[in-house]
């Protein structure tokens, strides 16, 4: 199963390819989940392109599409929420209260509807993957999770359905995020282990743009806690608001 919210792009189609390598039958889900948007404008402006999405699913040999309505998903009297403690209070969870409960609730329902053996999610939403992993372990869900690498535009910007909402000038500035992450990797490769120096390297690449930084951190890949000194496998995470749009990215230090 490859759960998505539609507005499919090359990032998603790479997930379908990975799913095909792992499974005989590939199911995609498209559901723009109102529960995970803490900002109603963001929900209303979420891009929809169903015809194009179906074409892409066909082109990529996806066998089934599950595309429920909001009424099917959350019928009258719906009152259940799946809450994962701890790691949902940090990073995206701190800036988007309720977001991860919305994600966990819908993913539980999607898993329950489709009963997949394997589910594929992208690395771009690193914290989301960690939350789903915690949930699957805690609730004994018999599902193998695969984290697929982030697919990037030519200039390095991580692919996201939100990118189409960026103005031309903001779109040009957005490449600073991945450039900052590359600068941090270069410092790490040259032997720097102090996280503050890596954070400052990312911030200094983003600072000249009009992006407002929400956070730049180096975190432990399992606990998602801040690290003062970094090692291979530590994760640099970034969130900015650019042109009113929240963009996130991350890089696992190698
Ligand atoms: O990553 C997404 O597109 C969504 O958060 C998901 C996992 C499909 C749940 O709505």
Short mmCIF file of C-alpha atoms and ligand atoms in Angstrom, two decimals:
data_model
loop_
_atom_site.label_atom_id
_atom_site.label_comp_id
_atom_site.label_asym_id
_atom_site.label_seq_id
_atom_site.Cartn_x
_atom_site.Cartn_y
_atom_site.Cartn_z
CA UNK A 1 0.00 0.00 0.00
CA UNK A 2 1.13 3.48 -0.86
CA UNK A 3 -1.00 5.98 1.08
CA UNK A 4 -1.15 9.45 -0.53
CA UNK A 5 -3.23 12.59 -0.56
CA UNK A 6 -3.15 12.76 -4.36
CA UNK A 7 -1.71 15.56 -6.50
CA UNK A 8 0.75 12.87 -7.47
CA UNK A 9 4.23 13.73 -8.68
CA UNK A 10 7.47 11.92 -9.34
CA UNK A 11 8.03 11.56 -5.58
CA UNK A 12 4.89 9.42 -5.36
CA UNK A 13 5.54 7.45 -8.52
CA UNK A 14 8.93 6.44 -7.09
CA UNK A 15 6.99 4.96 -4.14
CA UNK A 16 4.90 2.90 -6.57
CA UNK A 17 8.09 1.59 -8.19
CA UNK A 18 9.46 0.55 -4.80
CA UNK A 19 6.13 -1.07 -3.94
CA UNK A 20 6.25 -3.10 -7.17
CA UNK A 21 9.71 -4.38 -6.22
CA UNK A 22 8.34 -5.64 -2.91
CA UNK A 23 4.81 -6.85 -3.65
CA UNK A 24 2.65 -8.59 -6.26
CA UNK A 25 -0.29 -6.29 -5.80
CA UNK A 26 0.07 -2.54 -5.30
CA UNK A 27 -2.74 -0.46 -3.83
CA UNK A 28 -2.60 3.34 -3.79
CA UNK A 29 -4.86 5.39 -1.59
CA UNK A 30 -5.83 8.97 -2.32
CA UNK A 31 -7.58 10.78 0.48
CA UNK A 32 -7.05 14.41 1.47
CA UNK A 33 -7.45 13.89 5.18
CA UNK A 34 -9.14 16.85 6.87
CA UNK A 35 -8.04 15.61 10.32
CA UNK A 36 -4.37 16.30 9.70
CA UNK A 37 -4.73 19.92 8.58
CA UNK A 38 -4.64 22.25 11.54
CA UNK A 39 -4.99 25.15 9.11
CA UNK A 40 -8.27 25.15 7.17
CA UNK A 41 -6.82 27.30 4.34
CA UNK A 42 -4.09 24.72 3.81
CA UNK A 43 -6.79 22.03 3.53
CA UNK A 44 -8.94 24.07 1.14
CA UNK A 45 -5.95 24.96 -1.03
CA UNK A 46 -4.59 21.42 -1.18
CA UNK A 47 -4.19 20.71 -4.91
CA UNK A 48 -6.63 18.22 -6.47
CA UNK A 49 -5.99 16.60 -9.87
CA UNK A 50 -7.89 13.33 -9.86
CA UNK A 51 -7.92 12.66 -13.61
CA UNK A 52 -4.18 13.17 -13.88
CA UNK A 53 -3.64 11.07 -10.74
CA UNK A 54 -5.58 8.15 -12.20
CA UNK A 55 -3.57 8.41 -15.41
CA UNK A 56 -0.34 8.27 -13.39
CA UNK A 57 -1.58 5.28 -11.39
CA UNK A 58 -2.34 3.46 -14.63
CA UNK A 59 1.02 4.38 -16.15
CA UNK A 60 2.76 2.99 -13.07
CA UNK A 61 0.83 -0.27 -13.01
CA UNK A 62 -0.91 0.38 -9.69
CA UNK A 63 -3.51 -2.36 -9.38
CA UNK A 64 -6.07 -0.73 -7.11
CA UNK A 65 -6.99 2.75 -5.98
CA UNK A 66 -8.85 3.37 -2.72
CA UNK A 67 -10.32 6.87 -2.86
CA UNK A 68 -12.91 7.19 -0.09
CA UNK A 69 -15.04 10.26 0.55
CA UNK A 70 -14.81 12.15 3.84
CA UNK A 71 -18.24 10.73 4.72
CA UNK A 72 -17.02 7.16 4.17
CA UNK A 73 -13.92 7.78 6.25
CA UNK A 74 -15.46 9.78 9.06
CA UNK A 75 -19.17 9.00 9.06
CA UNK A 76 -21.66 10.50 11.46
CA UNK A 77 -20.66 10.05 15.09
CA UNK A 78 -17.02 9.34 14.31
CA UNK A 79 -15.22 9.88 17.63
CA UNK A 80 -11.96 7.92 17.60
CA UNK A 81 -8.47 9.38 17.50
CA UNK A 82 -5.16 7.53 17.46
CA UNK A 83 -2.61 9.45 19.52
CA UNK A 84 1.06 8.55 19.69
CA UNK A 85 2.83 10.18 22.64
CA UNK A 86 6.28 11.75 22.86
CA UNK A 87 7.67 12.08 19.38
CA UNK A 88 4.50 13.79 18.14
CA UNK A 89 5.08 16.79 20.44
CA UNK A 90 8.29 17.79 18.68
CA UNK A 91 9.18 19.48 15.38
CA UNK A 92 6.12 19.33 13.07
CA UNK A 93 3.96 18.30 16.01
CA UNK A 94 4.97 21.41 17.97
CA UNK A 95 4.03 23.72 15.09
CA UNK A 96 0.98 21.77 13.92
CA UNK A 97 -0.98 20.63 16.99
CA UNK A 98 -3.14 17.59 16.26
CA UNK A 99 -1.45 16.93 12.93
CA UNK A 100 0.04 13.56 13.83
CA UNK A 101 -3.11 12.30 15.53
CA UNK A 102 -4.86 13.07 12.25
CA UNK A 103 -2.19 11.18 10.32
CA UNK A 104 -2.19 8.21 12.72
CA UNK A 105 -5.99 7.99 12.73
CA UNK A 106 -6.29 7.98 8.96
CA UNK A 107 -3.34 5.62 8.42
CA UNK A 108 -4.89 3.19 10.93
CA UNK A 109 -8.14 3.32 8.97
CA UNK A 110 -6.35 2.89 5.63
CA UNK A 111 -4.40 -0.09 7.01
CA UNK A 112 -7.60 -1.53 8.39
CA UNK A 113 -9.42 -1.14 5.06
CA UNK A 114 -6.59 -2.49 2.90
CA UNK A 115 -4.83 -4.91 5.27
CA UNK A 116 -1.48 -4.42 3.51
CA UNK A 117 1.56 -6.59 4.21
CA UNK A 118 3.87 -3.72 3.27
CA UNK A 119 3.38 0.05 3.28
CA UNK A 120 5.68 2.57 1.62
CA UNK A 121 6.14 6.18 2.79
CA UNK A 122 8.61 8.87 1.70
CA UNK A 123 11.62 10.04 3.70
CA UNK A 124 10.65 13.68 3.11
CA UNK A 125 8.17 13.31 5.97
CA UNK A 126 10.78 11.79 8.24
CA UNK A 127 8.86 12.45 11.45
CA UNK A 128 5.67 11.04 9.95
CA UNK A 129 7.54 7.84 9.18
CA UNK A 130 8.86 7.67 12.76
CA UNK A 131 5.34 8.20 14.14
CA UNK A 132 3.83 5.49 11.92
CA UNK A 133 6.68 3.13 12.82
CA UNK A 134 6.01 3.72 16.54
CA UNK A 135 2.28 3.13 16.01
CA UNK A 136 2.77 -0.09 14.02
CA UNK A 137 5.10 -1.43 16.73
CA UNK A 138 2.92 -0.34 19.65
CA UNK A 139 -0.35 -1.62 18.16
CA UNK A 140 1.17 -4.90 16.86
CA UNK A 141 0.13 -4.15 13.29
CA UNK A 142 1.59 -6.91 11.08
CA UNK A 143 2.88 -4.48 8.46
CA UNK A 144 6.39 -3.99 7.13
CA UNK A 145 7.18 -0.30 6.61
CA UNK A 146 9.53 0.92 3.92
CA UNK A 147 11.00 4.42 3.90
CA UNK A 148 11.68 5.55 0.33
CA UNK A 149 14.32 8.18 -0.51
CA UNK A 150 13.25 11.76 -1.17
CA UNK A 151 12.94 12.66 -4.84
CA UNK A 152 14.18 16.15 -5.70
CA UNK A 153 13.64 18.72 -8.44
CA UNK A 154 16.68 19.55 -10.57
CA UNK A 155 17.69 22.38 -8.25
CA UNK A 156 17.42 20.12 -5.20
CA UNK A 157 14.01 21.17 -3.85
CA UNK A 158 12.30 18.13 -2.33
CA UNK A 159 9.23 17.24 -4.38
CA UNK A 160 5.99 18.09 -2.63
CA UNK A 161 2.42 18.66 -3.75
CA UNK A 162 2.68 22.06 -2.05
CA UNK A 163 5.48 23.27 -4.37
CA UNK A 164 2.98 24.23 -7.10
CA UNK A 165 1.60 26.90 -4.76
CA UNK A 166 4.93 28.77 -4.59
CA UNK A 167 5.21 32.02 -6.57
CA UNK A 168 7.94 32.10 -9.23
CA UNK A 169 10.30 34.05 -6.98
CA UNK A 170 9.61 31.87 -3.93
CA UNK A 171 10.13 28.77 -6.04
CA UNK A 172 13.60 30.08 -6.94
CA UNK A 173 14.40 30.82 -3.30
CA UNK A 174 13.19 27.40 -2.15
CA UNK A 175 16.32 25.69 -3.39
CA UNK A 176 18.18 27.26 -0.45
CA UNK A 177 16.72 24.55 1.81
CA UNK A 178 18.46 21.65 0.09
CA UNK A 179 21.55 23.79 -0.53
CA UNK A 180 21.72 24.40 3.22
CA UNK A 181 21.45 20.67 3.90
CA UNK A 182 24.25 20.00 1.39
CA UNK A 183 26.42 22.64 3.11
CA UNK A 184 25.85 20.86 6.43
CA UNK A 185 26.76 17.50 4.89
CA UNK A 186 30.00 19.03 3.54
CA UNK A 187 30.92 20.28 7.02
CA UNK A 188 30.11 16.86 8.48
CA UNK A 189 32.24 15.19 5.78
CA UNK A 190 35.11 17.53 6.67
CA UNK A 191 34.98 16.25 10.26
CA UNK A 192 32.74 18.78 12.07
CA UNK A 193 30.70 17.03 14.77
CA UNK A 194 29.23 19.95 16.69
CA UNK A 195 25.57 20.22 15.78
CA UNK A 196 25.43 23.99 16.31
CA UNK A 197 27.92 24.49 13.47
CA UNK A 198 25.83 22.37 11.10
CA UNK A 199 22.66 24.20 12.11
CA UNK A 200 24.33 27.59 11.53
CA UNK A 201 25.53 26.42 8.10
CA UNK A 202 21.95 25.62 7.05
CA UNK A 203 20.58 28.83 8.56
CA UNK A 204 23.16 30.99 6.81
CA UNK A 205 22.18 29.60 3.39
CA UNK A 206 18.46 30.17 4.06
CA UNK A 207 18.84 33.57 5.79
CA UNK A 208 19.25 35.71 2.62
CA UNK A 209 15.91 34.40 1.25
CA UNK A 210 12.44 35.53 2.30
CA UNK A 211 11.83 32.19 4.04
CA UNK A 212 11.03 32.32 7.76
CA UNK A 213 12.77 29.47 9.55
CA UNK A 214 10.59 27.45 11.92
CA UNK A 215 13.37 25.07 12.92
CA UNK A 216 16.73 23.74 11.81
CA UNK A 217 17.95 20.90 14.02
CA UNK A 218 20.07 17.80 14.10
CA UNK A 219 18.12 14.97 15.70
CA UNK A 220 18.52 11.36 16.66
CA UNK A 221 16.80 9.22 14.01
CA UNK A 222 14.84 7.12 16.54
CA UNK A 223 14.02 9.42 19.46
CA UNK A 224 13.93 12.57 17.29
CA UNK A 225 15.59 14.40 20.20
CA UNK A 226 18.06 17.24 19.52
CA UNK A 227 21.69 16.25 19.43
CA UNK A 228 24.56 18.45 20.54
CA UNK A 229 27.13 16.28 18.84
CA UNK A 230 26.33 14.40 15.65
CA UNK A 231 27.36 11.13 14.05
CA UNK A 232 26.60 9.14 10.90
CA UNK A 233 22.87 8.51 10.70
CA UNK A 234 21.93 11.67 12.63
CA UNK A 235 19.24 13.57 10.76
CA UNK A 236 19.22 17.27 9.84
CA UNK A 237 15.65 18.50 9.71
CA UNK A 238 14.41 21.84 8.40
CA UNK A 239 11.03 23.56 8.30
CA UNK A 240 10.47 27.01 6.80
CA UNK A 241 7.51 29.12 5.81
CA UNK A 242 8.02 30.54 2.34
CA UNK A 243 5.39 32.55 0.54
CA UNK A 244 2.93 31.44 3.26
CA UNK A 245 3.66 27.79 2.51
CA UNK A 246 5.25 25.39 4.94
CA UNK A 247 8.15 23.46 3.39
CA UNK A 248 10.03 20.69 5.17
CA UNK A 249 13.11 18.72 4.24
CA UNK A 250 15.70 16.52 5.91
CA UNK A 251 18.99 14.80 5.28
CA UNK A 252 20.46 11.73 6.95
CA UNK A 253 24.15 12.50 7.51
CA UNK A 254 26.52 10.05 5.84
O1 LIG B 1 2.08 11.72 3.58
C1 LIG B 1 0.89 11.85 3.24
O2 LIG B 1 0.56 12.06 2.06
C2 LIG B 1 -0.21 11.76 4.30
O3 LIG B 1 0.22 12.30 5.50
C3 LIG B 1 -0.74 10.33 4.48
C4 LIG B 1 0.33 9.40 5.01
C5 LIG B 1 -1.30 9.81 3.17
C6 LIG B 1 -1.89 10.34 5.51
O4 LIG B 1 -2.93 11.16 5.11
#
